[in-house]
Structures are given as structure tokens and as C-alpha cells.
mmCIF file of C-alpha atoms in Angstrom:
data_model
loop_
_atom_site.group_PDB
_atom_site.id
_atom_site.type_symbol
_atom_site.label_atom_id
_atom_site.label_comp_id
_atom_site.label_asym_id
_atom_site.label_seq_id
_atom_site.Cartn_x
_atom_site.Cartn_y
_atom_site.Cartn_z
ATOM 1 C CA MET A 2 29.937 -41.950 -53.049
ATOM 2 C CA ILE A 3 27.162 -42.388 -50.488
ATOM 3 C CA SER A 4 25.391 -39.529 -48.743
ATOM 4 C CA LEU A 5 24.059 -40.476 -45.286
ATOM 5 C CA TYR A 6 21.795 -38.020 -43.484
ATOM 6 C CA VAL A 7 21.480 -38.456 -39.710
ATOM 7 C CA GLY A 8 18.089 -37.016 -38.850
ATOM 8 C CA SER A 9 15.270 -37.243 -36.357
ATOM 9 C CA THR A 10 11.609 -36.436 -35.847
ATOM 10 C CA SER A 11 12.329 -34.107 -32.908
ATOM 11 C CA GLY A 12 15.207 -32.182 -31.373
ATOM 12 C CA TYR A 13 17.707 -33.321 -28.733
ATOM 13 C CA THR A 14 17.735 -37.016 -29.650
ATOM 14 C CA GLY A 15 21.525 -37.447 -29.605
ATOM 15 C CA LYS A 16 22.244 -37.048 -33.328
ATOM 16 C CA THR A 17 25.624 -35.376 -32.779
ATOM 17 C CA LEU A 18 27.139 -38.201 -30.731
ATOM 18 C CA ILE A 19 25.679 -40.840 -33.026
ATOM 19 C CA THR A 20 27.170 -39.055 -36.033
ATOM 20 C CA MET A 21 30.551 -39.094 -34.280
ATOM 21 C CA GLY A 22 30.254 -42.815 -33.558
ATOM 22 C CA LEU A 23 29.201 -43.675 -37.101
ATOM 23 C CA GLY A 24 32.027 -41.611 -38.551
ATOM 24 C CA GLN A 25 34.634 -43.202 -36.325
ATOM 25 C CA LYS A 26 33.485 -46.710 -37.244
ATOM 26 C CA PHE A 27 33.416 -45.856 -40.962
ATOM 27 C CA LYS A 28 36.996 -44.597 -40.709
ATOM 28 C CA LYS A 29 38.114 -47.710 -38.816
ATOM 29 C CA ASP A 30 36.627 -49.803 -41.617
ATOM 30 C CA GLY A 31 38.799 -47.997 -44.151
ATOM 31 C CA LEU A 32 36.234 -45.611 -45.619
ATOM 32 C CA ARG A 33 37.119 -42.045 -46.558
ATOM 33 C CA VAL A 34 34.637 -40.015 -44.540
ATOM 34 C CA GLY A 35 33.408 -36.462 -45.058
ATOM 35 C CA TYR A 36 31.021 -34.444 -42.913
ATOM 36 C CA ILE A 37 28.730 -31.471 -43.339
ATOM 37 C CA LYS A 38 26.070 -29.862 -41.160
ATOM 38 C CA PRO A 39 23.992 -27.887 -43.662
ATOM 39 C CA VAL A 40 22.360 -25.673 -41.035
ATOM 40 C CA GLY A 41 23.809 -24.873 -37.621
ATOM 41 C CA ILE A 42 22.036 -23.212 -34.715
ATOM 42 C CA LEU A 43 24.963 -22.801 -32.302
ATOM 43 C CA PRO A 44 27.205 -20.075 -33.760
ATOM 44 C CA VAL A 45 30.869 -20.156 -32.794
ATOM 45 C CA LYS A 46 34.003 -18.608 -34.316
ATOM 46 C CA VAL A 47 37.001 -20.820 -35.017
ATOM 47 C CA ASP A 48 40.090 -19.005 -36.337
ATOM 48 C CA ASP A 49 37.750 -16.078 -37.068
ATOM 49 C CA ILE A 50 35.526 -18.316 -39.235
ATOM 50 C CA LEU A 51 31.845 -18.561 -38.306
ATOM 51 C CA THR A 52 30.663 -22.158 -37.910
ATOM 52 C CA ASP A 53 28.433 -24.315 -35.695
ATOM 53 C CA ASN A 54 29.543 -25.645 -32.313
ATOM 54 C CA ASP A 55 28.265 -29.196 -32.910
ATOM 55 C CA ALA A 56 29.816 -29.283 -36.386
ATOM 56 C CA TRP A 57 33.141 -28.117 -34.948
ATOM 57 C CA ARG A 58 33.044 -30.868 -32.282
ATOM 58 C CA ILE A 59 32.375 -33.553 -34.902
ATOM 59 C CA TYR A 60 35.091 -32.100 -37.145
ATOM 60 C CA ARG A 61 37.613 -32.461 -34.309
ATOM 61 C CA ALA A 62 36.383 -35.851 -33.077
ATOM 62 C CA LEU A 63 36.749 -37.332 -36.567
ATOM 63 C CA GLU A 64 40.054 -35.508 -37.179
ATOM 64 C CA MET A 65 38.841 -33.880 -40.359
ATOM 65 C CA LYS A 66 41.188 -31.896 -42.600
ATOM 66 C CA ASP A 67 38.656 -30.089 -44.809
ATOM 67 C CA HIS A 68 38.275 -26.325 -44.717
ATOM 68 C CA ILE A 69 36.291 -25.237 -41.664
ATOM 69 C CA SER A 70 34.238 -22.712 -43.642
ATOM 70 C CA ASP A 71 32.554 -25.542 -45.579
ATOM 71 C CA ILE A 72 31.473 -27.813 -42.714
ATOM 72 C CA CYS A 73 28.484 -25.621 -41.807
ATOM 73 C CA PRO A 74 27.602 -23.347 -44.732
ATOM 74 C CA VAL A 75 24.484 -21.825 -43.115
ATOM 75 C CA VAL A 76 24.827 -20.714 -39.488
ATOM 76 C CA LEU A 77 21.642 -19.423 -37.920
ATOM 77 C CA THR A 78 22.769 -16.203 -36.283
ATOM 78 C CA GLN A 79 20.246 -13.822 -34.733
ATOM 79 C CA GLU A 80 20.716 -11.515 -37.721
ATOM 80 C CA LEU A 81 19.898 -14.264 -40.243
ATOM 81 C CA GLU A 82 16.908 -15.395 -38.203
ATOM 82 C CA VAL A 83 15.428 -11.890 -38.128
ATOM 83 C CA LYS A 84 16.050 -11.387 -41.866
ATOM 84 C CA SER A 85 14.397 -14.714 -42.714
ATOM 85 C CA TYR A 86 11.163 -13.604 -41.056
ATOM 86 C CA LEU A 87 11.162 -10.252 -42.846
ATOM 87 C CA LYS A 88 11.887 -11.533 -46.341
ATOM 88 C CA ASP A 89 12.848 -14.673 -48.276
ATOM 89 C CA ILE A 90 16.594 -15.302 -48.158
ATOM 90 C CA LYS A 91 17.908 -16.415 -51.522
ATOM 91 C CA GLY A 92 20.808 -18.737 -52.260
ATOM 92 C CA LEU A 93 21.063 -20.688 -48.977
ATOM 93 C CA LEU A 94 20.460 -24.111 -50.510
ATOM 94 C CA THR A 95 22.854 -23.302 -53.347
ATOM 95 C CA LYS A 96 25.490 -22.428 -50.740
ATOM 96 C CA ILE A 97 24.929 -25.771 -48.998
ATOM 97 C CA VAL A 98 25.223 -27.729 -52.258
ATOM 98 C CA LYS A 99 28.436 -25.892 -53.166
ATOM 99 C CA SER A 100 30.056 -26.758 -49.814
ATOM 100 C CA TYR A 101 28.774 -30.332 -50.034
ATOM 101 C CA ASN A 102 30.260 -30.823 -53.486
ATOM 102 C CA GLN A 103 33.595 -29.443 -52.284
ATOM 103 C CA LEU A 104 33.683 -31.660 -49.184
ATOM 104 C CA SER A 105 32.555 -34.820 -50.968
ATOM 105 C CA LYS A 106 35.490 -34.902 -53.375
ATOM 106 C CA ASP A 107 37.506 -38.121 -52.952
ATOM 107 C CA LYS A 108 35.158 -39.379 -50.205
ATOM 108 C CA ASP A 109 33.488 -42.769 -49.941
ATOM 109 C CA ILE A 110 30.753 -41.544 -47.633
ATOM 110 C CA MET A 111 29.431 -38.134 -46.629
ATOM 111 C CA LEU A 112 27.782 -37.795 -43.240
ATOM 112 C CA VAL A 113 25.138 -35.076 -43.270
ATOM 113 C CA GLY A 114 24.089 -33.802 -39.845
ATOM 114 C CA GLY A 115 20.465 -32.808 -39.476
ATOM 115 C CA TYR A 116 19.382 -30.028 -37.146
ATOM 116 C CA GLY A 117 16.142 -30.112 -35.195
ATOM 117 C CA SER A 118 13.962 -32.591 -37.061
ATOM 118 C CA ILE A 119 13.600 -33.540 -40.727
ATOM 119 C CA TYR A 120 10.628 -31.154 -40.735
ATOM 120 C CA THR A 121 12.555 -28.182 -39.324
ATOM 121 C CA GLY A 122 13.739 -25.236 -41.426
ATOM 122 C CA ASN A 123 10.811 -24.379 -43.694
ATOM 123 C CA TYR A 124 11.022 -20.676 -42.885
ATOM 124 C CA LEU A 125 14.552 -20.646 -44.319
ATOM 125 C CA GLY A 126 13.579 -22.734 -47.329
ATOM 126 C CA LEU A 127 15.819 -25.426 -45.838
ATOM 127 C CA GLN A 128 13.458 -28.032 -44.443
ATOM 128 C CA GLY A 129 15.328 -31.257 -43.725
ATOM 129 C CA LEU A 130 13.255 -33.201 -46.248
ATOM 130 C CA HIS A 131 14.168 -30.677 -48.959
ATOM 131 C CA VAL A 132 17.892 -30.798 -48.136
ATOM 132 C CA ILE A 133 17.794 -34.615 -48.138
ATOM 133 C CA LYS A 134 16.234 -34.627 -51.594
ATOM 134 C CA ARG A 135 18.700 -32.071 -52.987
ATOM 135 C CA LEU A 136 21.743 -33.941 -51.665
ATOM 136 C CA ASN A 137 20.239 -37.295 -52.668
ATOM 137 C CA SER A 138 20.899 -38.664 -49.189
ATOM 138 C CA LYS A 139 19.907 -41.909 -47.576
ATOM 139 C CA VAL A 140 18.510 -41.319 -44.085
ATOM 140 C CA ILE A 141 18.896 -42.798 -40.618
ATOM 141 C CA ILE A 142 16.300 -41.588 -38.127
ATOM 142 C CA VAL A 143 17.477 -41.251 -34.519
ATOM 143 C CA VAL A 144 14.759 -41.448 -31.878
ATOM 144 C CA LYS A 145 15.152 -40.844 -28.177
ATOM 145 C CA TYR A 146 13.191 -43.811 -26.843
ATOM 146 C CA GLU A 147 10.702 -42.707 -24.177
ATOM 147 C CA GLY A 148 7.910 -45.209 -24.792
ATOM 148 C CA GLU A 149 5.986 -47.107 -27.432
ATOM 149 C CA TYR A 150 4.361 -43.925 -28.750
ATOM 150 C CA ILE A 151 7.518 -43.106 -30.732
ATOM 151 C CA VAL A 152 6.478 -45.665 -33.349
ATOM 152 C CA ASP A 153 4.007 -43.139 -34.784
ATOM 153 C CA TYR A 154 6.818 -40.680 -35.516
ATOM 154 C CA VAL A 155 9.009 -43.370 -37.056
ATOM 155 C CA LEU A 156 6.232 -44.562 -39.368
ATOM 156 C CA GLN A 157 5.504 -40.989 -40.475
ATOM 157 C CA ALA A 158 9.186 -40.433 -41.257
ATOM 158 C CA LYS A 159 9.287 -43.693 -43.223
ATOM 159 C CA LYS A 160 6.256 -42.570 -45.220
ATOM 160 C CA ASP A 161 7.689 -39.113 -45.936
ATOM 161 C CA LEU A 162 11.199 -40.322 -46.808
ATOM 162 C CA ARG A 163 10.071 -43.253 -48.965
ATOM 163 C CA ASP A 164 13.029 -45.089 -50.545
ATOM 164 C CA LYS A 165 15.556 -42.788 -48.848
ATOM 165 C CA PHE A 166 14.672 -44.210 -45.412
ATOM 166 C CA LEU A 167 17.192 -46.798 -44.218
ATOM 167 C CA GLY A 168 15.942 -47.459 -40.703
ATOM 168 C CA VAL A 169 15.889 -46.214 -37.139
ATOM 169 C CA ILE A 170 18.277 -46.045 -34.198
ATOM 170 C CA LEU A 171 16.566 -46.108 -30.803
ATOM 171 C CA ASN A 172 18.754 -43.956 -28.589
ATOM 172 C CA LYS A 173 19.100 -43.394 -24.836
ATOM 173 C CA VAL A 174 17.024 -46.438 -23.920
ATOM 174 C CA THR A 175 16.828 -46.533 -20.128
ATOM 175 C CA ILE A 176 16.567 -49.704 -18.056
ATOM 176 C CA GLU A 177 12.946 -48.745 -17.318
ATOM 177 C CA HIS A 178 12.103 -48.588 -21.034
ATOM 178 C CA LYS A 179 14.199 -51.532 -22.239
ATOM 179 C CA GLN A 180 11.419 -54.093 -21.841
ATOM 180 C CA SER A 181 8.812 -52.043 -23.712
ATOM 181 C CA ALA A 182 11.317 -51.359 -26.502
ATOM 182 C CA ASN A 183 12.187 -55.045 -26.951
ATOM 183 C CA GLU A 184 8.716 -56.493 -26.470
ATOM 184 C CA TYR A 185 6.518 -53.907 -28.189
ATOM 185 C CA ALA A 186 8.201 -51.169 -30.213
ATOM 186 C CA VAL A 187 10.865 -53.261 -31.975
ATOM 187 C CA PRO A 188 8.591 -56.156 -33.080
ATOM 188 C CA PHE A 189 5.922 -53.667 -34.199
ATOM 189 C CA LEU A 190 8.358 -51.598 -36.273
ATOM 190 C CA LYS A 191 9.866 -54.697 -37.857
ATOM 191 C CA ARG A 192 6.392 -55.885 -38.775
ATOM 192 C CA LYS A 193 5.839 -52.541 -40.487
ATOM 193 C CA GLY A 194 9.010 -52.946 -42.537
ATOM 194 C CA VAL A 195 11.268 -50.705 -40.441
ATOM 195 C CA ASP A 196 14.831 -51.908 -39.944
ATOM 196 C CA ILE A 197 16.200 -51.408 -36.427
ATOM 197 C CA LEU A 198 19.759 -50.249 -37.053
ATOM 198 C CA GLY A 199 20.654 -49.962 -33.395
ATOM 199 C CA ILE A 200 19.379 -49.861 -29.828
ATOM 200 C CA ILE A 201 21.688 -47.678 -27.757
ATOM 201 C CA PRO A 202 21.299 -47.839 -23.978
ATOM 202 C CA HIS A 203 21.230 -44.764 -21.807
ATOM 203 C CA ASP A 204 24.625 -44.212 -20.203
ATOM 204 C CA SER A 205 24.657 -42.280 -16.938
ATOM 205 C CA ILE A 206 28.164 -40.901 -17.455
ATOM 206 C CA VAL A 207 27.729 -39.849 -21.078
ATOM 207 C CA GLY A 208 24.337 -38.351 -20.225
ATOM 208 C CA SER A 209 25.503 -36.232 -17.302
ATOM 209 C CA VAL A 210 26.922 -32.796 -16.569
ATOM 210 C CA THR A 211 28.650 -31.520 -13.456
ATOM 211 C CA VAL A 212 27.119 -28.995 -11.089
ATOM 212 C CA GLU A 213 30.048 -26.712 -11.884
ATOM 213 C CA GLU A 214 29.291 -26.836 -15.619
ATOM 214 C CA LEU A 215 25.652 -26.061 -14.894
ATOM 215 C CA ASN A 216 26.587 -23.058 -12.811
ATOM 216 C CA GLU A 217 28.928 -21.723 -15.505
ATOM 217 C CA MET A 218 26.244 -22.084 -18.152
ATOM 218 C CA LEU A 219 23.517 -20.427 -16.086
ATOM 219 C CA GLY A 220 25.714 -17.671 -14.682
ATOM 220 C CA GLY A 221 24.622 -18.584 -11.165
ATOM 221 C CA LYS A 222 26.025 -18.093 -7.702
ATOM 222 C CA VAL A 223 27.001 -21.093 -5.568
ATOM 223 C CA LEU A 224 25.812 -20.671 -1.990
ATOM 224 C CA CYS A 225 27.154 -23.818 -0.377
ATOM 225 C CA CYS A 226 29.000 -27.129 -0.790
ATOM 226 C CA HIS A 227 31.654 -25.789 -3.158
ATOM 227 C CA ASP A 228 33.535 -29.071 -2.757
ATOM 228 C CA LYS A 229 30.605 -30.960 -4.351
ATOM 229 C CA LEU A 230 30.559 -29.128 -7.691
ATOM 230 C CA SER A 231 31.943 -32.202 -9.447
ATOM 231 C CA ASN A 232 28.732 -34.118 -8.663
ATOM 232 C CA LEU A 233 27.080 -35.458 -11.822
ATOM 233 C CA VAL A 234 23.548 -34.437 -12.812
ATOM 234 C CA GLU A 235 21.585 -36.631 -15.236
ATOM 235 C CA HIS A 236 18.065 -35.199 -15.054
ATOM 236 C CA PHE A 237 16.443 -31.805 -14.535
ATOM 237 C CA LEU A 238 13.158 -31.625 -12.662
ATOM 238 C CA ILE A 239 10.871 -28.637 -12.208
ATOM 239 C CA GLY A 240 9.580 -28.176 -8.672
ATOM 240 C CA ALA A 241 6.160 -26.717 -9.363
ATOM 241 C CA MET A 242 3.814 -29.226 -7.765
ATOM 242 C CA GLN A 243 2.089 -29.714 -4.426
ATOM 243 C CA VAL A 244 4.558 -30.525 -1.686
ATOM 244 C CA ASP A 245 2.921 -33.889 -0.834
ATOM 245 C CA LYS A 246 3.662 -35.102 -4.377
ATOM 246 C CA ALA A 247 7.129 -33.568 -4.592
ATOM 247 C CA ILE A 248 9.068 -36.084 -2.498
ATOM 248 C CA GLU A 249 7.659 -39.054 -4.415
ATOM 249 C CA TYR A 250 8.419 -37.280 -7.707
ATOM 250 C CA PHE A 251 12.002 -36.422 -6.752
ATOM 251 C CA LYS A 252 12.782 -39.883 -5.360
ATOM 252 C CA LYS A 253 11.567 -41.567 -8.533
ATOM 253 C CA ILE A 254 14.331 -40.066 -10.688
ATOM 254 C CA ARG A 255 17.928 -40.467 -9.571
ATOM 255 C CA ASN A 256 20.763 -37.947 -9.855
ATOM 256 C CA ASN A 257 18.457 -35.000 -10.455
ATOM 257 C CA ALA A 258 18.804 -31.250 -10.178
ATOM 258 C CA VAL A 259 15.627 -29.484 -9.131
ATOM 259 C CA ILE A 260 14.737 -26.137 -10.685
ATOM 260 C CA VAL A 261 12.514 -24.312 -8.234
ATOM 261 C CA GLY A 262 11.442 -20.779 -7.416
ATOM 262 C CA GLY A 263 13.435 -19.134 -4.658
ATOM 263 C CA ASP A 264 10.147 -18.469 -2.894
ATOM 264 C CA ARG A 265 9.224 -22.156 -2.517
ATOM 265 C CA PRO A 266 10.998 -23.324 0.658
ATOM 266 C CA ASP A 267 8.597 -26.295 0.960
ATOM 267 C CA ILE A 268 9.686 -27.700 -2.417
ATOM 268 C CA GLN A 269 13.328 -26.838 -1.727
ATOM 269 C CA LEU A 270 13.252 -28.859 1.499
ATOM 270 C CA SER A 271 11.500 -31.771 -0.250
ATOM 271 C CA ALA A 272 14.263 -31.860 -2.866
ATOM 272 C CA ILE A 273 16.967 -31.805 -0.221
ATOM 273 C CA GLU A 274 15.361 -34.588 1.816
ATOM 274 C CA SER A 275 14.854 -36.658 -1.344
ATOM 275 C CA GLY A 276 18.586 -36.628 -2.117
ATOM 276 C CA SER A 277 18.686 -34.362 -5.181
ATOM 277 C CA ILE A 278 22.158 -33.641 -6.545
ATOM 278 C CA CYS A 279 21.670 -29.863 -6.463
ATOM 279 C CA LEU A 280 19.054 -27.113 -6.254
ATOM 280 C CA ILE A 281 18.725 -24.339 -8.822
ATOM 281 C CA LEU A 282 16.811 -21.453 -7.225
ATOM 282 C CA THR A 283 15.306 -19.070 -9.769
ATOM 283 C CA GLY A 284 14.276 -15.408 -9.664
ATOM 284 C CA GLU A 285 17.449 -14.401 -7.781
ATOM 285 C CA LEU A 286 15.690 -15.177 -4.516
ATOM 286 C CA TYR A 287 17.876 -16.519 -1.733
ATOM 287 C CA PRO A 288 16.927 -19.431 0.572
ATOM 288 C CA SER A 289 16.370 -19.202 4.311
ATOM 289 C CA GLU A 290 19.066 -20.146 6.790
ATOM 290 C CA ILE A 291 17.158 -23.353 7.569
ATOM 291 C CA ILE A 292 17.273 -24.465 3.915
ATOM 292 C CA LEU A 293 20.923 -23.490 3.564
ATOM 293 C CA SER A 294 21.908 -25.320 6.743
ATOM 294 C CA ARG A 295 20.050 -28.488 5.722
ATOM 295 C CA ALA A 296 21.611 -28.449 2.261
ATOM 296 C CA GLU A 297 25.078 -28.182 3.806
ATOM 297 C CA GLN A 298 24.338 -31.132 6.094
ATOM 298 C CA LYS A 299 23.252 -33.199 3.086
ATOM 299 C CA ASP A 300 26.149 -32.014 0.839
ATOM 300 C CA ILE A 301 23.757 -30.577 -1.750
ATOM 301 C CA PRO A 302 24.983 -27.437 -3.576
ATOM 302 C CA ILE A 303 22.488 -24.613 -4.037
ATOM 303 C CA LEU A 304 22.754 -22.343 -7.080
ATOM 304 C CA VAL A 305 20.910 -19.038 -7.338
ATOM 305 C CA VAL A 306 20.127 -17.709 -10.805
ATOM 306 C CA ARG A 307 18.478 -14.525 -12.056
ATOM 307 C CA GLU A 308 16.014 -15.889 -14.619
ATOM 308 C CA ASP A 309 12.588 -17.426 -13.933
ATOM 309 C CA THR A 310 11.954 -21.156 -13.710
ATOM 310 C CA TYR A 311 10.532 -21.528 -17.230
ATOM 311 C CA SER A 312 13.440 -19.651 -18.863
ATOM 312 C CA ILE A 313 16.014 -21.728 -16.987
ATOM 313 C CA ALA A 314 14.278 -24.986 -17.930
ATOM 314 C CA LYS A 315 14.270 -24.011 -21.630
ATOM 315 C CA LYS A 316 17.918 -22.957 -21.489
ATOM 316 C CA LEU A 317 18.930 -26.260 -19.900
ATOM 317 C CA GLU A 318 17.002 -28.212 -22.515
ATOM 318 C CA LYS A 319 18.895 -26.442 -25.281
ATOM 319 C CA MET A 320 22.357 -26.363 -23.767
ATOM 320 C CA SER A 321 22.845 -29.385 -21.501
ATOM 321 C CA ALA A 322 23.293 -31.780 -24.436
ATOM 322 C CA ARG A 323 26.079 -29.574 -25.772
ATOM 323 C CA LEU A 324 27.747 -29.426 -22.363
ATOM 324 C CA ARG A 325 27.921 -33.217 -22.338
ATOM 325 C CA LEU A 326 30.100 -33.146 -25.437
ATOM 326 C CA ARG A 327 32.790 -30.885 -23.964
ATOM 327 C CA ASP A 328 34.564 -33.686 -22.123
ATOM 328 C CA LYS A 329 36.753 -35.872 -24.371
ATOM 329 C CA ALA A 330 36.417 -38.925 -22.127
ATOM 330 C CA LYS A 331 32.615 -38.704 -22.369
ATOM 331 C CA VAL A 332 32.767 -38.259 -26.132
ATOM 332 C CA ASP A 333 35.033 -41.306 -26.518
ATOM 333 C CA ARG A 334 32.770 -43.352 -24.269
ATOM 334 C CA GLY A 335 29.714 -42.212 -26.234
ATOM 335 C CA MET A 336 31.282 -43.053 -29.595
ATOM 336 C CA ASN A 337 32.200 -46.516 -28.345
ATOM 337 C CA LEU A 338 28.623 -46.974 -27.165
ATOM 338 C CA VAL A 339 27.427 -46.243 -30.705
ATOM 339 C CA ILE A 340 29.992 -48.582 -32.287
ATOM 340 C CA GLU A 341 29.047 -51.416 -29.919
ATOM 341 C CA ASN A 342 25.277 -51.088 -30.353
ATOM 342 C CA VAL A 343 24.694 -50.185 -34.000
ATOM 343 C CA ASN A 344 24.203 -53.092 -36.420
ATOM 344 C CA PHE A 345 26.892 -52.060 -38.909
ATOM 345 C CA PRO A 346 26.621 -55.175 -41.134
ATOM 346 C CA LEU A 347 22.930 -54.352 -41.649
ATOM 347 C CA LEU A 348 23.673 -50.650 -42.191
ATOM 348 C CA TYR A 349 26.356 -51.417 -44.778
ATOM 349 C CA LYS A 350 23.975 -53.781 -46.535
ATOM 350 C CA LYS A 351 21.267 -51.102 -46.626
ATOM 351 C CA MET A 352 23.761 -48.616 -48.059
ATOM 352 C CA GLY A 353 25.005 -51.115 -50.634
ATOM 353 C CA LEU A 354 28.539 -51.186 -49.232
ATOM 354 C CA LYS A 355 30.791 -54.234 -49.040
ATOM 355 C CA ILE A 356 33.349 -54.015 -46.254
ATOM 356 C CA ASP A 357 36.157 -56.570 -46.089
#
């Protein structure tokens, strides 16, 4: 039985969707697949059992039959987080190993979902590196490709993981970054002995959320263009610059939602004129009639939210990735993207598996 840990060197790299895609392909190739997320940070109750939201989505996507209570043995509730800072919590790793051993019975491969990065979790005594060692897992590192600088993180992970490191998947590679990935990062990593297990392109549909979903998540109020709430948002921009730089900034990135203080009509107007998908006005401050009228003319919904700009930006960073996994069509599309762009023959070879 092979244990395969899907980890990263930072958060929000797309590990959940990649885990789904890997699992689906393994099942199609006739392997008996198990799954565990040792530590979850998104508590949710399923049939009155506490588990993790991402783990539950993977469980359903891969049509698992194992007991739900085992798929995420440690769920980071607010209570557990507070306790862990006040005193050492005993027995968490033992609990993970117990669930892992139960789930891995009669399996050919166990997918282990990392949370945060492989360096996250020290304060719980559950750093990714420690869990990997205890479960004797081989490791795939998933990196959101944003430039050549990511090679430093990959090389550090390779050094820290030693013989457990299988290779890297470069995820969400945009058209703008494709050339630098192919011409610089990939040849460099190969020269350093790093196997490239996949290069997955950014997909605008998989990587988007609707304005309506955003509004639900933020608890906002829609002021106009209610018929445009199905518009898709791919990027979130913070409108906190000088107005002369704002238009250029907003035009550079397509399908964006601009988070801006309700007291910045100059930035609001720049976003509208630049063709942003929607405006998120913070501080529960309402726009002027001029702004509202112009937004209606341009079919750009305006949402008003209570929290400040920084708090909203942090909330979107944490939650937007999870929103993208709510839609089954997006999940299926994302899994197919993984299957089409991961080098499975190489991965199977690295794992020592022979697939007919």
C-alpha cells in the first residue's frame, strides 16, 4: 500500500482539486483509493459528525464509502485552537494514525491531504513534515506558479523531504506565466533533479466565482444590477492606490472585483470605467448617486459590506477557493484538467506502481 501526501510550500495552491483529480484517475486505473485529511481548518457537521469541508467535498467527489468520522480526525475548531495555545494537546497524532490505519485497510493507495504548507501545524505538534514521516508518505508538492521565484521553495521542500519527495506540480499557470515556466523554471528544476509531474494551466471557469456567491459569503447588500449576479469573478483587487494608477491597474487584470472603501468615489469610478465585474464597497458606506447611476449604465453590480477593506480581502483569500468547489460542473472540469495535465506514467513510476 502506498501513502501519497499532497502538500505545498504555501496555502491556497489548489491542493484540494488536484487531490480530487489524482484520486479519480487512480480509481479509473483500477486502484483501490483511500483518503484522509489529517488536519482540517474548515469545520462542518455532516450527519452530526464534525469533519472538514474540503475533506467532505473530496469524499463525495471520489464516492468514498469509509466512515466520515475518520476522514478528518483533527478538526481545528476555535476551541481546539485556543486550547493549543494555552497548553500542549496530547494524542492528536495518535488519533490521526488510528484513523489512517482504519482507512488504509484493503487499499492500494492512500491520498493524504495536506493543510496549509508542509511547515504548518507546529503549534499543534502536527507539522506537515512530522505527519509525513509518521505515515511514511511519499510527497507531491503543489505550487501555484506566479513566477520563477517559486523554484526556491521547491528546492527547499526537496531538501527537507529527502527521499520522500516525488516531484512538483505547477498549478494555475496563466498564459502570461507560461513562457517563463517552460523556458526558465522547468529546465532549472529538472537540472536540479526535480521531476515535473504536471503543469496545469489556469482555467477561467474553474477559477471563478459568481457575484451572487460573493455576496452570500460576505453578507453584503446588492445595490444595483441584480440581473448581473451570475457574472463570473476571477480576481480580487484592492483599490488603495492613487487614482491616476488605478485605471491602468484595473485594466491589466480581466474579470476582476474591486474591493474599495465606500469613501473613495474616485477609485470606484475608475473601477467602473475600467470594466470591473463588480465593486465591493467596505465600511458600510454607500456610494453617491453619480457612482450608482454609472454602475447601472455599465451593468456593474455594487455590493456594500460592513467590514473594512483589509478584513474583506483576508476573508476572500480564505474562502473564495472553497466557493469554487461548490459547483459540480466546475469540480468535474477541474478534475479533468488535472487528469489531462499530470504525467501519470511518470508518477506511477516514481511510486513504484505498474498499471496495465
